[in-house]
Amino acid sequence: MENIVNPYIAGNPVFGDNFYGRRQDLQKVLDSQHKLILFLATRRMGKTSFCHQIKYLCKKEDHYKHNLCLLWNLQGVRSTDQAKRRLLQFSNKEVLSKIDWNEVEKLTACNEIIRLLCSTYRNSSNERKNILLLIDEPEVFIHFSKIEVDFLADLKETFDSITNLRVVIVSPPRIRQLSYLDHAPSLLEHFQTYFLREFDNEDAKSLIWLDQQKIENPIHFLENNNSLADEIIKVSNKIPFYIQQICGNIFDAHPVLRLTQVIESIIEQQTFSPFFTSDFSELHPIQKIILLNLVNSSEPKESQHLINLTKNVAPIIAGQIPTLKYIDELVSLGILKKNDHNKYHFSNSLFDRWILRDFDNLWNRTMNEINIKKNFDRKIYPPGCLKKKDLIEMKAKLESFRDGLKSMYDEYSDGKLTPEFYFKSRLSMIREHELLLKHFQDHLSAYGIDLLSKVLRLVKQEKCDENLVIENLKKAAELGHAQGWGEIILKIIRDESMSETQMAIEATFEVAIYVIENN
């Protein structure tokens, strides 16, 4: 064993012969017609390796050579200047060799460089390939959107308008905060979303055994050792990084230590703690409480039991009511699993043990986070949701707002106002009533009526997509039938005298009153 270099690669991105699994996920990108794709995954799930493998296949496999890959790796980036440099640093050499660098010097925005890269390729090649932009670890977009007002709007317009450009974003779940920013358009709105999850058993065993024929010196103590492989799979939850780390430790320790001793050593050294800390911190407060309650109970729990335990801590957390969707997402992220008795347990025993080990600290930090959010909410609107008296007090303001919108819309319909003047005036009036709309948006989110809250975000955008407003109102009506307020929205949609903005505001107010009276 002394002459064999440890073949397990933990932490660095891999591709080609060193890449294992992900066949179906790769097909979702390479064999798909979707223009915009988002993959969500927790830390150390192999996101960067996944991007590098896509780029590798596009260069090496004839079947995929109709794609030209541009990799935009944003790991560690802190400024838009760095982001621009990364776009060029990891870009396709074929494109970079033909680029006009004098033009690059003049460009100040990331979207402008994307446009330049695409146009350079299009103008210099007779081939008509799809340009596949792979964006790795783009959570920094959240920061950029706050310091550059037009950053997200410019990116969105670029993604939508370049016909042969396809975009694949691979990111931790935190990126979805972009969907909740009132000051920016929803960049992710039209993205097809998938989850990059743990390996299946076959791929996990291939990685454990490293497809023995691929390596010069077979690792005999692991080869076809099914019982050991099954133990590693159970402990690692088939997450590639954990498999590599555990197998690497076994390789170095063999034959001195057994698997249980290796695991205890990993836990004692807190090898995975930074990754678990990061994964936990990016979860919604409701999900943190769910996990802490599950650890504290020390046995699998049914979904409703977990939700009730969470509601006992706080009936409304960060403006949201605990519901099954938060548990479903923990399953999609590979953090929880459901057993044959429809009870939930941790997928990864290492994560479970890490939470248990640091339980008091995690619980206190989560409680502080909830209290901070509550205090912040009180400064803007009554905590959690509005009371009926609050809505009644706002009714006069709302009616004045609606009358102003209707009068403006009627003049626009009669041709008395130009489209440009109408849309500018409409946006100005909406911004004057920003706080009023904020009340209703948070109120609806508190009741879990996210679609109507989304509709309000749409009408607050400068270029309001009216068809999208109607589409989301109809979806909200479908969901609302079971709760009794679906017909309220449908009645409003049928009123042809209203603009889409009026419909959105009218529906918001009427449903807000209804849920208060019936809850």
One Martini backbone bead per residue (centre of mass of N, CA, C, O) as a GRO file, in nm:
protein
  519
    1MET     BB    1   0.051   0.066  -0.012
    2GLU     BB    2   0.291   0.280  -0.014
    3ASN     BB    3   0.288   0.315  -0.353
    4ILE     BB    4  -0.004   0.430  -0.324
    5VAL     BB    5  -0.202   0.669  -0.423
    6ASN     BB    6  -0.453   0.839  -0.323
    7PRO     BB    7  -0.757   0.827  -0.530
    8TYR     BB    8  -0.919   1.023  -0.354
    9ILE     BB    9  -1.119   1.313  -0.448
   10ALA     BB   10  -1.147   1.578  -0.213
   11GLY     BB   11  -1.280   1.908  -0.324
   12ASN     BB   12  -1.205   1.877  -0.616
   13PRO     BB   13  -1.264   1.909  -0.929
   14VAL     BB   14  -1.417   1.689  -1.170
   15PHE     BB   15  -1.350   1.494  -1.479
   16GLY     BB   16  -1.422   1.252  -1.677
   17ASP     BB   17  -1.287   0.969  -1.541
   18ASN     BB   18  -1.341   1.109  -1.243
   19PHE     BB   19  -1.640   1.096  -1.315
   20TYR     BB   20  -1.954   1.036  -1.145
   21GLY     BB   21  -2.247   1.009  -1.260
   22ARG     BB   22  -2.529   1.213  -1.355
   23ARG     BB   23  -2.682   1.130  -1.616
   24GLN     BB   24  -2.966   1.263  -1.587
   25ASP     BB   25  -2.864   1.552  -1.532
   26LEU     BB   26  -2.710   1.588  -1.796
   27GLN     BB   27  -2.959   1.546  -1.981
   28LYS     BB   28  -3.117   1.801  -1.883
   29VAL     BB   29  -2.910   1.973  -2.049
   30LEU     BB   30  -2.811   1.826  -2.328
   31ASP     BB   31  -3.127   1.709  -2.406
   32SER     BB   32  -3.249   1.990  -2.387
   33GLN     BB   33  -3.478   2.283  -2.452
   34HIS     BB   34  -3.411   2.449  -2.226
   35LYS     BB   35  -3.303   2.775  -2.169
   36LEU     BB   36  -3.365   2.760  -1.846
   37ILE     BB   37  -3.157   2.642  -1.570
   38LEU     BB   38  -3.195   2.505  -1.229
   39PHE     BB   39  -2.961   2.402  -0.977
   40LEU     BB   40  -3.001   2.255  -0.661
   41ALA     BB   41  -2.761   2.250  -0.378
   42THR     BB   42  -2.571   2.146  -0.154
   43ARG     BB   43  -2.293   2.111  -0.013
   44ARG     BB   44  -2.079   1.881  -0.167
   45MET     BB   45  -2.245   1.765  -0.440
   46GLY     BB   46  -2.090   1.859  -0.721
   47LYS     BB   47  -2.129   2.129  -0.888
   48THR     BB   48  -1.855   2.193  -1.028
   49SER     BB   49  -1.817   1.918  -1.162
   50PHE     BB   50  -2.071   1.933  -1.330
   51CYS     BB   51  -1.981   2.172  -1.505
   52HIS     BB   52  -1.715   2.042  -1.613
   53GLN     BB   53  -1.858   1.798  -1.750
   54ILE     BB   54  -2.020   1.952  -1.954
   55LYS     BB   55  -1.779   2.083  -2.094
   56TYR     BB   56  -1.637   1.819  -2.169
   57LEU     BB   57  -1.866   1.690  -2.345
   58CYS     BB   58  -1.880   1.928  -2.556
   59LYS     BB   59  -1.581   1.854  -2.661
   60LYS     BB   60  -1.581   1.513  -2.682
   61GLU     BB   61  -1.881   1.477  -2.776
   62ASP     BB   62  -2.049   1.460  -3.065
   63HIS     BB   63  -2.348   1.484  -2.954
   64TYR     BB   64  -2.249   1.782  -2.797
   65LYS     BB   65  -2.103   1.988  -3.017
   66HIS     BB   66  -2.352   2.203  -3.039
   67ASN     BB   67  -2.203   2.308  -2.783
   68LEU     BB   68  -2.096   2.617  -2.631
   69CYS     BB   69  -1.891   2.676  -2.358
   70LEU     BB   70  -1.952   2.893  -2.069
   71LEU     BB   71  -1.770   2.957  -1.773
   72TRP     BB   72  -1.908   3.094  -1.457
   73ASN     BB   73  -1.704   3.138  -1.186
   74LEU     BB   74  -1.812   3.265  -0.845
   75GLN     BB   75  -1.610   3.175  -0.651
   76GLY     BB   76  -1.515   3.433  -0.428
   77VAL     BB   77  -1.675   3.662  -0.526
   78ARG     BB   78  -1.718   4.041  -0.454
   79SER     BB   79  -1.730   4.171  -0.749
   80THR     BB   80  -1.801   4.285  -1.063
   81ASP     BB   81  -1.511   4.287  -1.163
   82GLN     BB   82  -1.453   3.992  -1.097
   83ALA     BB   83  -1.685   3.874  -1.265
   84LYS     BB   84  -1.576   3.969  -1.538
   85ARG     BB   85  -1.307   3.818  -1.527
   86ARG     BB   86  -1.432   3.533  -1.504
   87LEU     BB   87  -1.571   3.524  -1.778
   88LEU     BB   88  -1.287   3.524  -1.927
   89GLN     BB   89  -1.116   3.307  -1.779
   90PHE     BB   90  -1.349   3.057  -1.843
   91SER     BB   91  -1.361   3.075  -2.132
   92ASN     BB   92  -1.361   3.016  -2.456
   93LYS     BB   93  -1.087   3.002  -2.659
   94GLU     BB   94  -1.223   3.044  -2.934
   95VAL     BB   95  -1.341   3.321  -2.852
   96LEU     BB   96  -1.096   3.475  -2.726
   97SER     BB   97  -0.921   3.477  -2.997
   98LYS     BB   98  -1.162   3.688  -3.134
   99ILE     BB   99  -1.148   3.917  -2.951
  100ASP     BB  100  -1.204   4.259  -2.871
  101TRP     BB  101  -1.015   4.421  -2.633
  102ASN     BB  102  -1.108   4.713  -2.674
  103GLU     BB  103  -1.404   4.651  -2.607
  104VAL     BB  104  -1.373   4.541  -2.323
  105GLU     BB  105  -1.268   4.808  -2.189
  106LYS     BB  106  -1.561   4.955  -2.232
  107LEU     BB  107  -1.688   4.759  -2.041
  108THR     BB  108  -1.904   4.747  -1.729
  109ALA     BB  109  -2.085   4.487  -1.774
  110CYS     BB  110  -2.167   4.159  -1.768
  111ASN     BB  111  -2.382   4.152  -1.998
  112GLU     BB  112  -2.191   4.277  -2.213
  113ILE     BB  113  -1.992   4.038  -2.223
  114ILE     BB  114  -2.190   3.824  -2.307
  115ARG     BB  115  -2.265   3.961  -2.572
  116LEU     BB  116  -1.980   3.964  -2.691
  117LEU     BB  117  -1.927   3.659  -2.690
  118CYS     BB  118  -2.169   3.584  -2.870
  119SER     BB  119  -2.109   3.771  -3.117
  120THR     BB  120  -1.825   3.671  -3.178
  121TYR     BB  121  -1.905   3.385  -3.249
  122ARG     BB  122  -2.127   3.444  -3.463
  123ASN     BB  123  -1.922   3.620  -3.656
  124SER     BB  124  -1.673   3.377  -3.666
  125SER     BB  125  -1.887   3.145  -3.742
  126ASN     BB  126  -2.044   2.888  -3.932
  127GLU     BB  127  -2.146   2.775  -3.696
  128ARG     BB  128  -2.455   2.663  -3.506
  129LYS     BB  129  -2.435   2.704  -3.190
  130ASN     BB  130  -2.494   2.664  -2.874
  131ILE     BB  131  -2.487   2.874  -2.595
  132LEU     BB  132  -2.344   2.763  -2.283
  133LEU     BB  133  -2.417   2.901  -1.971
  134LEU     BB  134  -2.225   2.846  -1.681
  135ILE     BB  135  -2.333   2.898  -1.339
  136ASP     BB  136  -2.128   2.916  -1.051
  137GLU     BB  137  -2.204   3.032  -0.757
  138PRO     BB  138  -2.442   3.305  -0.760
  139GLU     BB  139  -2.502   3.451  -0.475
  140VAL     BB  140  -2.371   3.736  -0.538
  141PHE     BB  141  -2.623   3.860  -0.676
  142ILE     BB  142  -2.755   3.968  -0.421
  143HIS     BB  143  -2.545   4.190  -0.378
  144PHE     BB  144  -2.548   4.327  -0.658
  145SER     BB  145  -2.855   4.417  -0.648
  146LYS     BB  146  -2.788   4.641  -0.416
  147ILE     BB  147  -2.550   4.812  -0.580
  148GLU     BB  148  -2.703   4.738  -0.866
  149VAL     BB  149  -3.002   4.805  -0.987
  150ASP     BB  150  -2.961   4.668  -1.301
  151PHE     BB  151  -2.836   4.385  -1.291
  152LEU     BB  152  -3.080   4.184  -1.319
  153ALA     BB  153  -3.226   4.314  -1.558
  154ASP     BB  154  -2.991   4.280  -1.759
  155LEU     BB  155  -2.961   3.976  -1.741
  156LYS     BB  156  -3.248   3.896  -1.817
  157GLU     BB  157  -3.249   4.031  -2.096
  158THR     BB  158  -3.014   3.866  -2.207
  159PHE     BB  159  -3.127   3.580  -2.172
  160ASP     BB  160  -3.395   3.635  -2.343
  161SER     BB  161  -3.270   3.770  -2.627
  162ILE     BB  162  -3.072   3.537  -2.686
  163THR     BB  163  -3.146   3.277  -2.885
  164ASN     BB  164  -2.862   3.083  -2.856
  165LEU     BB  165  -2.902   3.104  -2.541
  166ARG     BB  166  -2.803   2.910  -2.261
  167VAL     BB  167  -2.891   2.861  -1.907
  168VAL     BB  168  -2.691   2.741  -1.622
  169ILE     BB  169  -2.767   2.706  -1.281
  170VAL     BB  170  -2.546   2.644  -0.993
  171SER     BB  171  -2.686   2.617  -0.656
  172PRO     BB  172  -2.765   2.713  -0.374
  173PRO     BB  173  -3.071   2.797  -0.225
  174ARG     BB  174  -3.015   3.107  -0.170
  175ILE     BB  175  -3.077   3.221  -0.461
  176ARG     BB  176  -3.397   3.256  -0.406
  177GLN     BB  177  -3.387   3.548  -0.294
  178LEU     BB  178  -3.431   3.687  -0.572
  179SER     BB  179  -3.754   3.642  -0.561
  180TYR     BB  180  -3.781   3.863  -0.292
  181LEU     BB  181  -3.704   4.123  -0.444
  182ASP     BB  182  -3.849   4.435  -0.476
  183HIS     BB  183  -3.604   4.590  -0.649
  184ALA     BB  184  -3.635   4.327  -0.842
  185PRO     BB  185  -3.635   4.113  -1.073
  186SER     BB  186  -3.707   3.780  -1.153
  187LEU     BB  187  -3.460   3.589  -1.270
  188LEU     BB  188  -3.599   3.283  -1.199
  189GLU     BB  189  -3.892   3.259  -1.313
  190HIS     BB  190  -3.819   3.073  -1.600
  191PHE     BB  191  -3.688   2.845  -1.451
  192GLN     BB  192  -3.589   2.523  -1.454
  193THR     BB  193  -3.618   2.310  -1.172
  194TYR     BB  194  -3.359   2.137  -0.992
  195PHE     BB  195  -3.203   1.862  -0.813
  196LEU     BB  196  -2.894   1.794  -0.666
  197ARG     BB  197  -2.830   1.481  -0.564
  198GLU     BB  198  -2.778   1.198  -0.459
  199PHE     BB  199  -2.677   0.908  -0.524
  200ASP     BB  200  -2.702   0.613  -0.635
  201ASN     BB  201  -2.600   0.300  -0.569
  202GLU     BB  202  -2.432   0.250  -0.824
  203ASP     BB  203  -2.261   0.514  -0.817
  204ALA     BB  204  -2.153   0.485  -0.532
  205LYS     BB  205  -1.996   0.216  -0.585
  206SER     BB  206  -1.818   0.321  -0.811
  207LEU     BB  207  -1.674   0.526  -0.627
  208ILE     BB  208  -1.572   0.332  -0.411
  209TRP     BB  209  -1.426   0.137  -0.639
  210LEU     BB  210  -1.325   0.303  -0.896
  211ASP     BB  211  -1.333   0.127  -1.123
  212GLN     BB  212  -1.075  -0.071  -1.110
  213GLN     BB  213  -0.988  -0.062  -1.421
  214LYS     BB  214  -0.886   0.253  -1.410
  215ILE     BB  215  -0.658   0.156  -1.220
  216GLU     BB  216  -0.339   0.045  -1.162
  217ASN     BB  217  -0.402  -0.012  -0.839
  218PRO     BB  218  -0.583  -0.208  -0.683
  219ILE     BB  219  -0.833  -0.203  -0.420
  220HIS     BB  220  -0.881  -0.484  -0.249
  221PHE     BB  221  -1.036  -0.400   0.022
  222LEU     BB  222  -1.292  -0.284  -0.165
  223GLU     BB  223  -1.338  -0.493  -0.365
  224ASN     BB  224  -1.650  -0.618  -0.355
  225ASN     BB  225  -1.734  -0.491  -0.067
  226ASN     BB  226  -2.050  -0.478   0.024
  227SER     BB  227  -2.065  -0.422   0.327
  228LEU     BB  228  -1.886  -0.170   0.327
  229ALA     BB  229  -2.039  -0.010   0.113
  230ASP     BB  230  -2.308   0.000   0.271
  231GLU     BB  231  -2.195   0.160   0.510
  232ILE     BB  232  -2.101   0.409   0.351
  233ILE     BB  233  -2.376   0.480   0.232
  234LYS     BB  234  -2.522   0.527   0.500
  235VAL     BB  235  -2.334   0.752   0.615
  236SER     BB  236  -2.316   0.945   0.339
  237ASN     BB  237  -2.576   0.945   0.152
  238LYS     BB  238  -2.428   0.951  -0.139
  239ILE     BB  239  -2.221   1.177  -0.111
  240PRO     BB  240  -1.942   1.236  -0.280
  241PHE     BB  241  -1.756   1.375  -0.071
  242TYR     BB  242  -1.802   1.172   0.162
  243ILE     BB  243  -1.702   0.928   0.019
  244GLN     BB  244  -1.415   1.027  -0.039
  245GLN     BB  245  -1.336   1.088   0.255
  246ILE     BB  246  -1.385   0.809   0.378
  247CYS     BB  247  -1.215   0.640   0.180
  248GLY     BB  248  -0.950   0.795   0.225
  249ASN     BB  249  -0.929   0.719   0.526
  250ILE     BB  250  -0.931   0.415   0.489
  251PHE     BB  251  -0.687   0.396   0.307
  252ASP     BB  252  -0.481   0.523   0.513
  253ALA     BB  253  -0.561   0.314   0.760
  254HIS     BB  254  -0.508   0.064   0.636
  255PRO     BB  255  -0.574  -0.196   0.870
  256VAL     BB  256  -0.624  -0.043   1.147
  257LEU     BB  257  -0.917   0.070   1.078
  258ARG     BB  258  -1.240   0.100   1.112
  259LEU     BB  259  -1.513   0.260   1.012
  260THR     BB  260  -1.610   0.363   1.291
  261GLN     BB  261  -1.335   0.499   1.355
  262VAL     BB  262  -1.330   0.693   1.117
  263ILE     BB  263  -1.590   0.844   1.187
  264GLU     BB  264  -1.502   0.941   1.468
  265SER     BB  265  -1.262   1.102   1.359
  266ILE     BB  266  -1.422   1.298   1.180
  267ILE     BB  267  -1.595   1.413   1.407
  268GLU     BB  268  -1.366   1.506   1.596
  269GLN     BB  269  -1.233   1.694   1.359
  270GLN     BB  270  -1.460   1.840   1.197
  271THR     BB  271  -1.455   1.810   0.878
  272PHE     BB  272  -1.779   1.892   0.811
  273SER     BB  273  -1.867   2.152   0.961
  274PRO     BB  274  -1.854   2.384   0.747
  275PHE     BB  275  -2.079   2.257   0.565
  276PHE     BB  276  -2.306   2.232   0.772
  277THR     BB  277  -2.314   2.528   0.849
  278SER     BB  278  -2.389   2.632   0.568
  279ASP     BB  279  -2.647   2.466   0.519
  280PHE     BB  280  -2.802   2.565   0.771
  281SER     BB  281  -2.789   2.880   0.721
  282GLU     BB  282  -2.967   2.855   0.434
  283LEU     BB  283  -3.211   2.804   0.580
  284HIS     BB  284  -3.509   2.822   0.685
  285PRO     BB  285  -3.627   2.870   0.996
  286ILE     BB  286  -3.832   2.642   0.979
  287GLN     BB  287  -3.623   2.419   0.902
  288LYS     BB  288  -3.452   2.441   1.154
  289ILE     BB  289  -3.673   2.361   1.356
  290ILE     BB  290  -3.735   2.086   1.236
  291LEU     BB  291  -3.450   1.963   1.284
  292LEU     BB  292  -3.432   2.015   1.588
  293ASN     BB  293  -3.684   1.849   1.662
  294LEU     BB  294  -3.586   1.580   1.540
  295VAL     BB  295  -3.336   1.545   1.713
  296ASN     BB  296  -3.481   1.571   1.993
  297SER     BB  297  -3.669   1.309   1.944
  298SER     BB  298  -3.489   1.054   1.818
  299GLU     BB  299  -3.725   1.012   1.595
  300PRO     BB  300  -3.936   0.955   1.371
  301LYS     BB  301  -4.168   1.178   1.189
  302GLU     BB  302  -4.443   1.317   1.113
  303SER     BB  303  -4.529   1.594   0.949
  304GLN     BB  304  -4.745   1.712   1.147
  305HIS     BB  305  -4.570   1.691   1.397
  306LEU     BB  306  -4.347   1.885   1.299
  307ILE     BB  307  -4.532   2.129   1.254
  308ASN     BB  308  -4.643   2.149   1.544
  309LEU     BB  309  -4.371   2.189   1.684
  310THR     BB  310  -4.308   2.452   1.529
  311LYS     BB  311  -4.563   2.614   1.619
  312ASN     BB  312  -4.486   2.611   1.922
  313VAL     BB  313  -4.257   2.812   1.882
  314ALA     BB  314  -4.400   2.948   1.607
  315PRO     BB  315  -4.668   3.029   1.407
  316ILE     BB  316  -4.473   3.262   1.292
  317ILE     BB  317  -4.199   3.265   1.048
  318ALA     BB  318  -4.085   3.504   0.868
  319GLY     BB  319  -4.395   3.532   0.752
  320GLN     BB  320  -4.448   3.215   0.804
  321ILE     BB  321  -4.615   2.914   0.773
  322PRO     BB  322  -4.596   2.605   0.868
  323THR     BB  323  -4.535   2.359   0.612
  324LEU     BB  324  -4.485   2.094   0.396
  325LYS     BB  325  -4.288   2.238   0.193
  326TYR     BB  326  -4.039   2.240   0.389
  327ILE     BB  327  -4.005   1.932   0.392
  328ASP     BB  328  -3.989   1.872   0.088
  329GLU     BB  329  -3.724   2.032   0.049
  330LEU     BB  330  -3.547   1.861   0.238
  331VAL     BB  331  -3.574   1.619   0.051
  332SER     BB  332  -3.466   1.745  -0.217
  333LEU     BB  333  -3.181   1.813  -0.064
  334GLY     BB  334  -3.111   1.542   0.116
  335ILE     BB  335  -3.180   1.565   0.438
  336LEU     BB  336  -3.445   1.404   0.406
  337LYS     BB  337  -3.652   1.114   0.484
  338LYS     BB  338  -3.892   0.861   0.396
  339ASN     BB  339  -4.045   0.607   0.523
  340ASP     BB  340  -4.268   0.336   0.519
  341HIS     BB  341  -4.436   0.518   0.758
  342ASN     BB  342  -4.429   0.829   0.690
  343LYS     BB  343  -4.149   0.906   0.815
  344TYR     BB  344  -3.901   1.128   0.929
  345HIS     BB  345  -3.546   1.146   0.846
  346PHE     BB  346  -3.221   1.140   0.828
  347SER     BB  347  -2.998   1.089   0.568
  348ASN     BB  348  -2.753   1.205   0.747
  349SER     BB  349  -2.582   1.107   1.023
  350LEU     BB  350  -2.370   1.334   1.038
  351PHE     BB  351  -2.567   1.572   1.055
  352ASP     BB  352  -2.719   1.478   1.301
  353ARG     BB  353  -2.468   1.474   1.493
  354TRP     BB  354  -2.393   1.771   1.458
  355ILE     BB  355  -2.651   1.891   1.578
  356LEU     BB  356  -2.636   1.746   1.852
  357ARG     BB  357  -2.357   1.861   1.937
  358ASP     BB  358  -2.479   2.181   1.860
  359PHE     BB  359  -2.767   2.242   1.969
  360ASP     BB  360  -2.767   2.493   2.158
  361ASN     BB  361  -2.643   2.692   1.957
  362LEU     BB  362  -2.851   2.656   1.725
  363TRP     BB  363  -3.100   2.730   1.884
  364ASN     BB  364  -3.019   3.017   1.974
  365ARG     BB  365  -2.966   3.132   1.688
  366THR     BB  366  -3.252   3.080   1.580
  367MET     BB  367  -3.406   3.249   1.788
  368ASN     BB  368  -3.265   3.513   1.717
  369GLU     BB  369  -3.353   3.522   1.422
  370ILE     BB  370  -3.656   3.536   1.476
  371ASN     BB  371  -3.653   3.794   1.655
  372ILE     BB  372  -3.530   3.982   1.447
  373LYS     BB  373  -3.756   3.951   1.238
  374LYS     BB  374  -3.980   4.053   1.419
  375ASN     BB  375  -3.865   4.334   1.473
  376PHE     BB  376  -3.853   4.417   1.178
  377ASP     BB  377  -4.155   4.385   1.117
  378ARG     BB  378  -4.264   4.602   1.319
  379LYS     BB  379  -4.145   4.850   1.156
  380ILE     BB  380  -4.348   4.792   0.900
  381TYR     BB  381  -4.549   4.570   1.027
  382PRO     BB  382  -4.748   4.372   1.155
  383PRO     BB  383  -4.693   4.084   1.287
  384GLY     BB  384  -4.729   3.847   1.022
  385CYS     BB  385  -5.026   4.002   1.027
  386LEU     BB  386  -5.319   4.144   0.964
  387LYS     BB  387  -5.582   4.311   1.081
  388LYS     BB  388  -5.892   4.411   1.018
  389LYS     BB  389  -5.860   4.706   1.115
  390ASP     BB  390  -5.622   4.766   0.930
  391LEU     BB  391  -5.774   4.726   0.661
  392ILE     BB  392  -5.997   4.934   0.705
  393GLU     BB  393  -5.802   5.178   0.738
  394MET     BB  394  -5.693   5.126   0.430
  395LYS     BB  395  -5.935   5.152   0.238
  396ALA     BB  396  -5.927   5.450   0.150
  397LYS     BB  397  -5.649   5.438   0.019
  398LEU     BB  398  -5.715   5.213  -0.179
  399GLU     BB  399  -5.951   5.350  -0.331
  400SER     BB  400  -5.783   5.588  -0.433
  401PHE     BB  401  -5.583   5.418  -0.588
  402ARG     BB  402  -5.786   5.272  -0.774
  403ASP     BB  403  -5.910   5.525  -0.903
  404GLY     BB  404  -5.649   5.631  -1.030
  405LEU     BB  405  -5.595   5.384  -1.210
  406LYS     BB  406  -5.864   5.387  -1.366
  407SER     BB  407  -5.845   5.668  -1.490
  408MET     BB  408  -5.579   5.614  -1.640
  409TYR     BB  409  -5.676   5.367  -1.805
  410ASP     BB  410  -5.907   5.503  -1.957
  411GLU     BB  411  -5.730   5.711  -2.105
  412TYR     BB  412  -5.555   5.502  -2.247
  413SER     BB  413  -5.790   5.348  -2.396
  414ASP     BB  414  -5.880   5.636  -2.544
  415GLY     BB  415  -5.591   5.776  -2.634
  416LYS     BB  416  -5.488   6.013  -2.423
  417LEU     BB  417  -5.244   5.816  -2.369
  418THR     BB  418  -4.942   5.718  -2.380
  419PRO     BB  419  -4.774   5.442  -2.309
  420GLU     BB  420  -4.532   5.578  -2.173
  421PHE     BB  421  -4.694   5.760  -1.978
  422TYR     BB  422  -4.864   5.541  -1.841
  423PHE     BB  423  -4.632   5.361  -1.721
  424LYS     BB  424  -4.495   5.585  -1.559
  425SER     BB  425  -4.744   5.669  -1.388
  426ARG     BB  426  -4.807   5.394  -1.269
  427LEU     BB  427  -4.535   5.358  -1.124
  428SER     BB  428  -4.552   5.612  -0.951
  429MET     BB  429  -4.812   5.529  -0.796
  430ILE     BB  430  -4.699   5.267  -0.675
  431ARG     BB  431  -4.463   5.403  -0.516
  432GLU     BB  432  -4.648   5.577  -0.334
  433HIS     BB  433  -4.781   5.273  -0.237
  434GLU     BB  434  -4.564   5.076  -0.117
  435LEU     BB  435  -4.654   5.025   0.179
  436LEU     BB  436  -4.933   4.917   0.119
  437LEU     BB  437  -4.834   4.671  -0.049
  438LYS     BB  438  -4.656   4.551   0.174
  439HIS     BB  439  -4.876   4.470   0.364
  440PHE     BB  440  -5.016   4.262   0.168
  441GLN     BB  441  -4.778   4.085   0.096
  442ASP     BB  442  -4.713   3.986   0.390
  443HIS     BB  443  -4.991   3.884   0.461
  444LEU     BB  444  -5.007   3.659   0.242
  445SER     BB  445  -4.748   3.509   0.324
  446ALA     BB  446  -4.848   3.434   0.613
  447TYR     BB  447  -5.083   3.248   0.460
  448GLY     BB  448  -4.937   3.113   0.197
  449ILE     BB  449  -5.006   3.330  -0.049
  450ASP     BB  450  -4.772   3.353  -0.287
  451LEU     BB  451  -4.904   3.425  -0.561
  452LEU     BB  452  -5.016   3.706  -0.481
  453SER     BB  453  -4.748   3.819  -0.394
  454LYS     BB  454  -4.625   3.789  -0.677
  455VAL     BB  455  -4.819   3.976  -0.827
  456LEU     BB  456  -4.727   4.233  -0.681
  457ARG     BB  457  -4.437   4.223  -0.787
  458LEU     BB  458  -4.512   4.253  -1.087
  459VAL     BB  459  -4.661   4.542  -1.070
  460LYS     BB  460  -4.383   4.681  -0.954
  461GLN     BB  461  -4.275   4.675  -1.224
  462GLU     BB  462  -4.188   4.855  -1.490
  463LYS     BB  463  -4.229   4.584  -1.675
  464CYS     BB  464  -4.531   4.467  -1.699
  465ASP     BB  465  -4.658   4.139  -1.722
  466GLU     BB  466  -4.981   4.090  -1.792
  467ASN     BB  467  -5.000   3.786  -1.857
  468LEU     BB  468  -4.864   3.695  -1.592
  469VAL     BB  469  -5.072   3.807  -1.402
  470ILE     BB  470  -5.313   3.639  -1.502
  471GLU     BB  471  -5.186   3.360  -1.470
  472ASN     BB  472  -5.146   3.388  -1.153
  473LEU     BB  473  -5.440   3.442  -1.084
  474LYS     BB  474  -5.546   3.169  -1.187
  475LYS     BB  475  -5.374   2.993  -1.003
  476ALA     BB  476  -5.481   3.111  -0.739
  477ALA     BB  477  -5.776   3.028  -0.789
  478GLU     BB  478  -5.730   2.724  -0.790
  479LEU     BB  479  -5.609   2.710  -0.499
  480GLY     BB  480  -5.868   2.869  -0.364
  481HIS     BB  481  -6.112   2.677  -0.378
  482ALA     BB  482  -6.059   2.505  -0.115
  483GLN     BB  483  -6.063   2.799   0.063
  484GLY     BB  484  -6.301   3.000  -0.086
  485TRP     BB  485  -6.135   3.235  -0.287
  486GLY     BB  486  -6.137   3.172  -0.598
  487GLU     BB  487  -6.400   3.326  -0.700
  488ILE     BB  488  -6.307   3.609  -0.640
  489ILE     BB  489  -6.090   3.620  -0.864
  490LEU     BB  490  -6.260   3.541  -1.112
  491LYS     BB  491  -6.449   3.785  -1.098
  492ILE     BB  492  -6.224   3.995  -1.148
  493ILE     BB  493  -6.116   3.887  -1.423
  494ARG     BB  494  -6.402   3.933  -1.575
  495ASP     BB  495  -6.340   4.238  -1.549
  496GLU     BB  496  -6.286   4.442  -1.832
  497SER     BB  497  -6.246   4.735  -1.687
  498MET     BB  498  -5.976   4.627  -1.593
  499SER     BB  499  -5.669   4.623  -1.510
  500GLU     BB  500  -5.417   4.423  -1.408
  501THR     BB  501  -5.344   4.595  -1.165
  502GLN     BB  502  -5.625   4.614  -1.043
  503MET     BB  503  -5.674   4.313  -1.010
  504ALA     BB  504  -5.443   4.260  -0.812
  505ILE     BB  505  -5.540   4.458  -0.587
  506GLU     BB  506  -5.826   4.355  -0.552
  507ALA     BB  507  -5.757   4.060  -0.483
  508THR     BB  508  -5.584   4.117  -0.238
  509PHE     BB  509  -5.799   4.253  -0.059
  510GLU     BB  510  -6.030   4.039  -0.064
  511VAL     BB  511  -5.857   3.800   0.043
  512ALA     BB  512  -5.762   3.930   0.303
  513ILE     BB  513  -6.044   3.951   0.428
  514TYR     BB  514  -6.127   3.653   0.409
  515VAL     BB  515  -5.896   3.516   0.584
  516ILE     BB  516  -5.972   3.667   0.842
  517GLU     BB  517  -6.279   3.571   0.864
  518ASN     BB  518  -6.173   3.238   0.820
  519ASN     BB  519  -5.933   3.215   1.077
   0.00000   0.00000   0.00000
